[in-house]
């Protein structure tokens, strides 16, 4: 019996039996890092003749059954599959649902299929950079290669990663795309060919990464695909226009200027705004700022550590294993990471800060796993002596302020970086908390110890202010007071002077003169 064919756009949870004819426009494996012969899953994006797309998954226990049948670029008749919700941190299609292959799923190769080989859903930079864009969806982009960065190596969780950045021009605007590991190898292999003029690049299933107001692209862990100078119509037309345009933007590739990494001194003293805790709490904009504060309390009742995946994300128990939502898979290796919640205080207010693994390990000079190993009762929520020793210590914190819509709960602030260097802390104090002269009162003393000038810009009674100055000067270190005649105001006459509304006698030998304070240039 020939099954009726459904369209991908119609797939939902309303019925059990579905039948589609679709081309596999992208296929990738989720590798098992502990056993290269076994894949944790087989995933793909399917596209039908109407251009509808849907994410499809073959779970680990069924990979052996379908991996030799499914080929990227081939078209198939697929039936008897399950339908699940398209959820997760990153989504590979705009469809509300996804296809789950089951043991009895039927897959038949379609040799004569009219579905185009290349099926992309290109987005414009205007859409990607719009504040309303949902960056949980991976996107397809096409652009002209205009620049290459400098290859770098990073270390995270004791593993080294290579990366570089390429710059693409799309519709007259430029965007950077970060490439890691295997995708960097693909870029380097193409550049080695020497054909680097008027290069059209397609990045299929790229992540959109907004950061500090700037939007960039990045490869996903396994799903992204790079295609250089593809031969489908839109790419050919774009390259033809570039070759015909004598003002082509791509001759030759430019070197992307590196943004130098800030030193600790630059980050904490000059390049980041300083705020008190009170100002931090009152701020209604998302930003990072430097706060100088003292740890007064450790938040009790919560673990100071958590179990994490290799990527740094917290994990939870599932099916007698641990599951990482970021990596979207079960994991075997578990890592322990710091998460310290502390109460900080300065002269204006107090707040709760959360210090994560890198900075906590820097402050304590010991890794979380090593500290747990040395703790007698690791499941006890009490704090080891190394952590308790942080109380009453003052640090500089680079704090992230995020606007939270629910104001019923007290906000906690994530610490992005900590400075414990005593010299930098002192420099910070000198810059922001140096003792300032009283702007409301200046006085000048002549060589003869006579009071020459007084600037008054206060609502306090003039007599009281003047007497305070006079008494201060009479008690100077050299033992010489002011020379006064019998009619001058003396300490004994202080009360009567403060109680009267009459000004002090201008004929006194203590010459008083109002002086207009000049603005500092």
XYZ file of C-alpha atoms in Angstrom:
521
model
C 0.000 0.000 0.000
C 1.283 3.429 -0.979
C 1.215 5.825 1.975
C 0.018 9.394 1.397
C 2.871 11.887 1.608
C 2.800 14.554 4.302
C 4.608 17.860 4.212
C 7.111 18.759 6.889
C 5.293 21.980 7.764
C 2.240 19.897 8.807
C 4.077 17.602 11.235
C 2.836 17.860 14.812
C 1.774 15.601 17.690
C -1.819 15.180 16.471
C -1.314 11.679 15.040
C 1.006 8.676 15.208
C 1.591 7.867 11.544
C 3.524 10.227 9.287
C 5.180 9.770 5.900
C 7.491 12.336 4.303
C 9.802 12.518 1.307
C 12.798 14.685 2.180
C 16.431 15.319 1.383
C 19.121 15.190 4.069
C 20.589 18.671 3.690
C 22.941 18.267 6.673
C 24.053 15.161 8.565
C 26.423 14.915 11.535
C 27.436 12.511 14.273
C 27.743 13.192 17.981
C 31.047 11.465 18.825
C 31.789 9.450 21.918
C 35.110 10.810 23.186
C 35.692 7.657 25.223
C 34.995 5.242 22.359
C 35.578 6.543 18.847
C 33.858 3.500 17.308
C 30.490 4.379 18.850
C 28.507 7.556 18.178
C 26.209 8.937 20.839
C 23.685 10.057 18.210
C 23.157 10.670 14.530
C 21.458 13.980 13.717
C 20.325 15.672 10.529
C 18.204 18.419 8.984
C 15.558 17.219 6.500
C 14.019 19.371 3.776
C 11.037 18.582 1.516
C 9.952 19.942 -1.880
C 8.152 22.890 -0.316
C 11.285 23.988 1.523
C 10.031 22.920 4.947
C 12.810 21.870 7.314
C 12.891 19.770 10.455
C 15.549 18.421 12.797
C 15.751 14.619 12.986
C 17.588 12.451 15.560
C 18.737 8.845 15.643
C 19.489 7.969 19.275
C 22.605 6.104 20.329
C 21.025 2.637 20.495
C 19.805 2.929 16.871
C 22.862 4.503 15.246
C 24.148 1.106 14.084
C 20.836 0.459 12.287
C 20.686 3.676 10.217
C 24.226 5.055 9.871
C 25.049 3.052 6.737
C 21.729 3.992 5.107
C 21.618 7.741 5.679
C 23.890 9.885 3.488
C 24.106 13.663 3.405
C 22.597 15.013 0.186
C 20.468 11.931 -0.528
C 16.652 11.945 -0.564
C 14.514 9.380 1.264
C 10.999 8.270 1.912
C 10.708 8.171 5.708
C 7.777 6.778 7.672
C 6.867 5.305 11.078
C 8.847 7.841 13.082
C 8.121 9.581 16.363
C 7.447 13.292 16.836
C 8.938 15.216 19.736
C 9.188 18.816 20.859
C 11.964 20.873 19.278
C 13.629 21.966 22.503
C 17.157 22.504 23.779
C 19.583 25.357 24.133
C 20.186 25.421 20.362
C 17.675 24.526 17.668
C 18.575 23.395 14.165
C 15.297 24.353 12.465
C 12.457 26.804 13.057
C 9.964 23.931 13.273
C 8.101 23.462 16.573
C 8.735 19.720 16.445
C 11.500 17.279 15.567
C 11.599 13.765 14.104
C 12.772 10.899 16.312
C 13.833 7.744 14.491
C 12.535 4.556 16.083
C 13.428 0.902 15.645
C 10.597 0.360 13.138
C 11.179 3.606 11.211
C 11.265 2.833 7.485
C 13.838 4.616 5.289
C 13.843 4.128 1.501
C 16.295 5.859 -0.861
C 14.607 8.030 -3.535
C 16.818 8.096 -6.620
C 14.625 10.357 -8.760
C 13.845 13.270 -6.484
C 13.154 16.840 -7.534
C 14.132 18.409 -4.209
C 17.132 20.715 -4.869
C 20.519 19.541 -3.585
C 21.281 22.823 -1.841
C 18.620 24.033 0.551
C 19.620 26.989 2.743
C 17.598 29.427 4.811
C 19.821 32.496 4.548
C 19.273 35.313 7.023
C 20.323 38.930 6.638
C 22.627 40.711 9.085
C 19.793 43.113 9.869
C 17.719 40.172 11.131
C 20.598 38.636 13.071
C 21.522 41.920 14.760
C 17.939 42.841 15.679
C 17.386 42.853 19.475
C 14.329 40.633 19.011
C 16.272 37.878 17.183
C 16.121 34.523 18.994
C 19.750 33.346 19.007
C 18.791 29.856 20.159
C 18.205 29.079 16.462
C 21.202 28.230 14.289
C 21.313 30.157 11.014
C 22.607 29.939 7.442
C 24.582 32.912 6.095
C 26.289 33.674 2.800
C 28.902 36.375 2.365
C 32.229 37.436 0.893
C 35.429 36.548 2.745
C 37.167 39.871 3.482
C 39.544 39.192 6.353
C 41.361 36.604 8.445
C 42.533 36.910 12.038
C 45.546 35.406 13.775
C 45.307 31.801 14.911
C 45.308 31.455 18.691
C 45.396 28.682 21.243
C 43.331 28.646 24.420
C 43.385 26.301 27.384
C 40.206 25.358 29.175
C 39.790 22.595 31.719
C 43.357 21.473 30.972
C 42.581 20.995 27.283
C 43.951 23.219 24.529
C 41.772 24.616 21.750
C 42.776 26.353 18.509
C 40.689 29.121 16.993
C 40.723 31.885 14.433
C 38.298 34.468 13.114
C 37.205 35.141 9.557
C 35.406 38.296 8.474
C 32.465 38.159 6.092
C 30.767 40.981 4.229
C 27.038 40.482 3.873
C 24.802 43.051 2.158
C 27.381 45.795 2.682
C 27.915 45.070 6.404
C 30.639 43.012 8.042
C 30.482 40.330 10.704
C 33.102 38.098 12.303
C 32.813 34.328 12.549
C 34.892 32.399 15.100
C 36.087 28.952 14.017
C 37.439 26.260 16.333
C 39.403 23.033 15.841
C 38.127 21.055 12.811
C 36.452 24.096 11.294
C 39.721 25.980 11.596
C 41.366 23.118 9.692
C 38.778 23.548 6.914
C 39.599 27.257 6.681
C 43.354 26.667 6.646
C 43.038 23.987 3.955
C 41.142 26.388 1.707
C 43.578 29.263 2.293
C 46.455 26.923 1.404
C 44.980 26.563 -2.097
C 45.942 30.176 -2.777
C 42.573 31.072 -4.311
C 41.677 33.878 -1.906
C 40.222 36.572 -4.171
C 36.452 37.177 -4.310
C 35.721 34.142 -2.153
C 32.064 33.396 -1.426
C 31.513 31.524 1.836
C 28.425 29.749 3.131
C 28.249 29.032 6.847
C 25.491 26.504 7.419
C 23.968 26.161 10.916
C 26.049 28.811 12.667
C 25.527 30.081 16.203
C 24.662 33.747 16.723
C 26.680 35.121 19.652
C 25.787 38.587 21.011
C 28.361 40.033 23.424
C 28.558 43.580 24.831
C 26.422 45.005 22.078
C 28.348 43.260 19.282
C 26.986 40.294 17.331
C 29.241 37.630 15.838
C 28.941 34.102 14.467
C 30.533 30.909 15.726
C 30.573 27.320 14.611
C 28.492 24.844 16.604
C 30.253 21.822 18.023
C 29.325 19.402 15.205
C 26.436 20.695 13.063
C 28.065 23.651 11.278
C 29.354 23.255 7.727
C 31.660 25.604 5.775
C 31.345 25.760 1.987
C 33.837 27.857 0.010
C 32.814 29.040 -3.471
C 29.777 26.750 -3.782
C 28.227 26.238 -7.204
C 24.523 26.852 -6.564
C 22.879 29.774 -8.361
C 22.922 32.455 -5.634
C 26.620 31.896 -4.845
C 27.607 31.899 -8.516
C 25.716 35.145 -9.138
C 27.330 36.798 -6.119
C 30.822 35.853 -7.219
C 30.124 36.997 -10.761
C 29.061 40.421 -9.495
C 32.281 40.673 -7.470
C 34.448 39.832 -10.469
C 32.636 42.392 -12.634
C 32.921 45.093 -9.980
C 36.280 46.838 -10.203
C 35.769 48.117 -6.652
C 35.480 44.620 -5.257
C 35.745 44.499 -1.465
C 37.878 41.399 -1.476
C 41.310 42.093 -2.951
C 43.214 40.791 -1.190
C 42.173 39.437 2.219
C 42.866 41.864 5.054
C 44.367 40.968 8.428
C 41.790 41.484 11.165
C 43.226 43.786 13.807
C 43.504 42.123 17.177
C 41.924 43.723 20.212
C 44.669 43.605 22.853
C 43.767 41.823 26.065
C 43.559 44.190 28.986
C 46.048 43.860 31.787
C 44.758 43.567 35.330
C 45.773 47.180 35.945
C 43.981 48.445 32.826
C 40.834 46.457 33.524
C 40.464 47.539 37.159
C 41.896 51.065 37.121
C 41.186 52.676 33.765
C 38.920 50.723 31.398
C 35.936 49.844 33.598
C 33.608 52.226 35.403
C 33.715 52.252 39.204
C 30.520 52.018 41.265
C 29.665 51.725 44.928
C 27.305 48.938 45.939
C 24.550 51.507 46.325
C 25.142 52.762 42.765
C 25.249 49.174 41.500
C 21.850 48.433 43.033
C 20.359 51.662 41.716
C 21.641 51.115 38.172
C 18.949 50.404 35.574
C 21.294 49.418 32.757
C 23.138 46.189 32.021
C 26.854 46.720 32.436
C 30.064 45.586 34.100
C 31.600 47.747 36.803
C 34.331 47.647 39.442
C 33.276 47.473 43.080
C 35.680 47.627 46.018
C 34.089 45.738 48.896
C 34.818 43.546 51.888
C 33.558 39.989 52.283
C 31.573 39.973 55.524
C 29.633 36.720 55.362
C 29.554 33.423 53.503
C 26.024 32.405 52.526
C 25.262 29.298 54.538
C 22.901 26.484 53.625
C 24.164 26.163 50.041
C 26.959 24.077 48.569
C 30.123 26.007 47.728
C 30.785 23.634 44.840
C 28.832 21.980 42.045
C 29.273 19.126 39.599
C 29.999 20.260 36.062
C 30.494 18.970 32.556
C 33.789 19.452 30.758
C 32.265 22.575 29.174
C 31.709 24.106 32.638
C 27.905 23.784 32.714
C 26.273 22.300 35.813
C 24.886 18.793 35.300
C 22.080 16.728 36.796
C 21.340 13.042 37.325
C 19.442 11.228 34.591
C 19.117 7.501 33.880
C 21.798 6.678 36.465
C 24.195 8.979 34.633
C 24.793 12.716 34.408
C 23.303 14.910 31.697
C 24.665 18.222 30.352
C 22.046 20.534 28.874
C 24.627 22.629 27.008
C 26.282 19.663 25.294
C 22.869 17.962 25.031
C 24.188 14.556 26.026
C 24.916 12.255 28.927
C 28.467 12.426 30.214
C 30.813 10.149 32.093
C 33.537 12.519 33.295
C 32.434 14.801 36.137
C 34.343 17.904 37.245
C 33.976 19.862 40.470
C 33.713 23.648 40.262
C 33.514 26.474 42.805
C 30.372 28.533 43.291
C 30.789 30.815 46.314
C 27.943 33.058 47.402
C 29.172 35.829 49.681
C 27.804 38.989 51.268
C 29.877 42.038 50.422
C 29.806 45.426 52.078
C 31.177 48.896 51.478
C 30.384 52.247 53.061
C 27.152 52.632 51.069
C 25.379 49.240 51.142
C 25.783 45.466 50.993
C 24.986 42.887 48.314
C 25.270 39.208 47.419
C 27.999 38.296 44.940
C 28.560 34.928 43.280
C 32.190 33.956 42.643
C 32.725 31.108 40.194
C 35.486 28.624 39.650
C 38.304 30.555 37.974
C 38.307 33.482 40.375
C 37.605 31.388 43.457
C 40.530 29.088 42.616
C 42.716 32.169 42.129
C 41.746 33.599 45.532
C 42.136 30.289 47.366
C 45.180 29.082 45.416
C 43.734 25.564 45.249
C 41.398 23.848 42.790
C 37.914 22.867 43.856
C 38.550 19.144 43.393
C 41.741 19.314 45.479
C 39.985 21.218 48.253
C 37.103 18.732 48.267
C 39.574 15.870 48.441
C 41.243 17.397 51.490
C 37.916 18.072 53.228
C 36.983 15.531 55.878
C 33.260 15.598 55.064
C 32.780 16.785 51.479
C 28.958 16.539 51.693
C 28.886 18.871 54.683
C 27.642 22.346 53.731
C 30.040 24.005 56.178
C 32.978 25.907 54.733
C 36.604 24.748 54.818
C 39.076 26.968 56.633
C 40.539 28.153 53.310
C 37.188 29.641 52.283
C 36.350 31.004 55.745
C 39.645 32.916 55.660
C 38.192 35.157 52.911
C 35.892 36.857 55.433
C 36.907 40.447 56.310
C 39.221 40.663 53.297
C 38.797 43.496 50.800
C 39.016 42.904 47.054
C 38.226 44.584 43.767
C 35.380 42.830 41.977
C 34.422 43.224 38.342
C 30.680 42.690 38.656
C 28.080 42.019 35.994
C 24.790 43.846 36.416
C 21.809 42.278 34.659
C 18.333 43.728 34.799
C 15.941 41.268 36.459
C 12.220 41.697 35.833
C 11.142 39.932 39.046
C 11.955 42.297 41.900
C 10.417 40.136 44.649
C 13.728 38.396 45.212
C 17.001 40.039 46.089
C 19.376 40.238 43.151
C 22.729 38.508 43.281
C 25.573 39.709 41.084
C 27.908 37.531 39.075
C 31.612 38.251 39.534
C 33.479 38.333 36.230
C 36.951 38.859 37.680
C 38.592 39.455 41.063
C 41.690 41.454 41.942
C 43.453 40.650 45.219
C 46.677 42.549 44.453
C 47.261 44.889 47.405
C 49.153 47.453 45.299
C 46.345 47.689 42.730
C 43.770 47.959 45.507
C 45.742 50.833 47.027
C 46.012 52.547 43.634
C 42.251 52.134 43.243
C 41.743 53.801 46.638
C 44.070 56.648 45.711
C 42.156 57.275 42.487
C 38.599 57.018 43.778
C 38.750 57.609 47.526
C 41.551 60.139 48.058
C 40.782 62.746 50.728
C 39.345 65.857 49.153
C 39.593 69.361 50.522
C 36.394 70.899 51.807
C 34.963 72.734 48.806
C 32.732 74.817 51.026
C 35.503 76.407 53.080
C 38.984 77.683 52.207
C 41.161 79.723 54.478
C 44.572 81.322 54.190
C 46.822 82.138 57.103
C 49.354 84.950 56.850
C 52.859 84.758 58.267
C 51.731 86.759 61.267
C 49.196 83.992 62.112
C 46.370 86.395 61.253
C 43.253 84.948 59.657
C 43.240 86.499 56.203
C 40.325 84.973 54.349
C 37.316 82.841 54.790
C 35.053 81.478 52.100
C 31.600 80.693 53.318
C 29.162 78.663 51.235
C 27.096 76.967 53.893
C 23.790 77.319 55.628
C 25.380 77.131 59.107
C 25.476 80.373 61.140
C 28.484 82.468 60.133
C 29.457 83.092 63.731
C 29.680 79.368 64.507
C 31.752 78.641 61.437
C 34.156 81.493 62.140
C 34.591 80.506 65.759
C 35.438 76.928 64.759
C 38.184 78.281 62.505
C 39.510 80.602 65.165
C 39.586 77.932 67.861
C 41.328 75.528 65.478
C 44.033 78.072 64.696
C 44.540 78.994 68.334
C 45.384 75.379 69.047
C 48.098 75.116 66.361
C 51.226 73.027 66.945
C 53.591 75.969 67.259
C 51.819 77.109 70.404
C 50.982 80.525 68.999
C 47.364 81.552 68.936
C 45.747 84.437 67.213
C 46.443 87.954 68.376
C 43.159 89.461 69.507
C 42.169 92.612 71.278
C 39.783 92.681 74.210
C 36.782 93.169 71.994
C 37.453 90.086 69.886
C 35.416 86.937 70.239
C 37.099 84.550 72.649
C 36.251 80.993 73.638
C 34.509 82.366 76.715
C 32.202 84.392 74.508
C 31.364 81.487 72.209
C 27.855 80.864 73.501
C 26.810 84.482 73.282
C 28.316 84.778 69.828
C 26.380 81.775 68.577
C 23.122 82.992 70.116
C 23.081 86.448 68.583
C 21.990 87.361 65.101
C 24.415 90.289 64.942
C 27.584 89.853 62.882
C 30.953 89.859 64.558
C 32.398 93.340 64.942
C 34.233 94.262 61.770
C 36.672 96.440 63.748
C 38.238 93.434 65.470
C 42.006 92.965 65.095
C 41.262 89.572 63.608
C 40.691 90.662 60.043
C 37.905 88.722 58.404
C 37.343 88.965 54.731
C 35.061 87.090 52.342
C 36.972 85.554 49.514
C 35.421 84.293 46.340
C 36.784 80.844 45.556
C 38.084 80.587 42.043
C 37.346 77.501 40.008
C 40.228 75.169 39.461
C 41.380 75.258 35.887
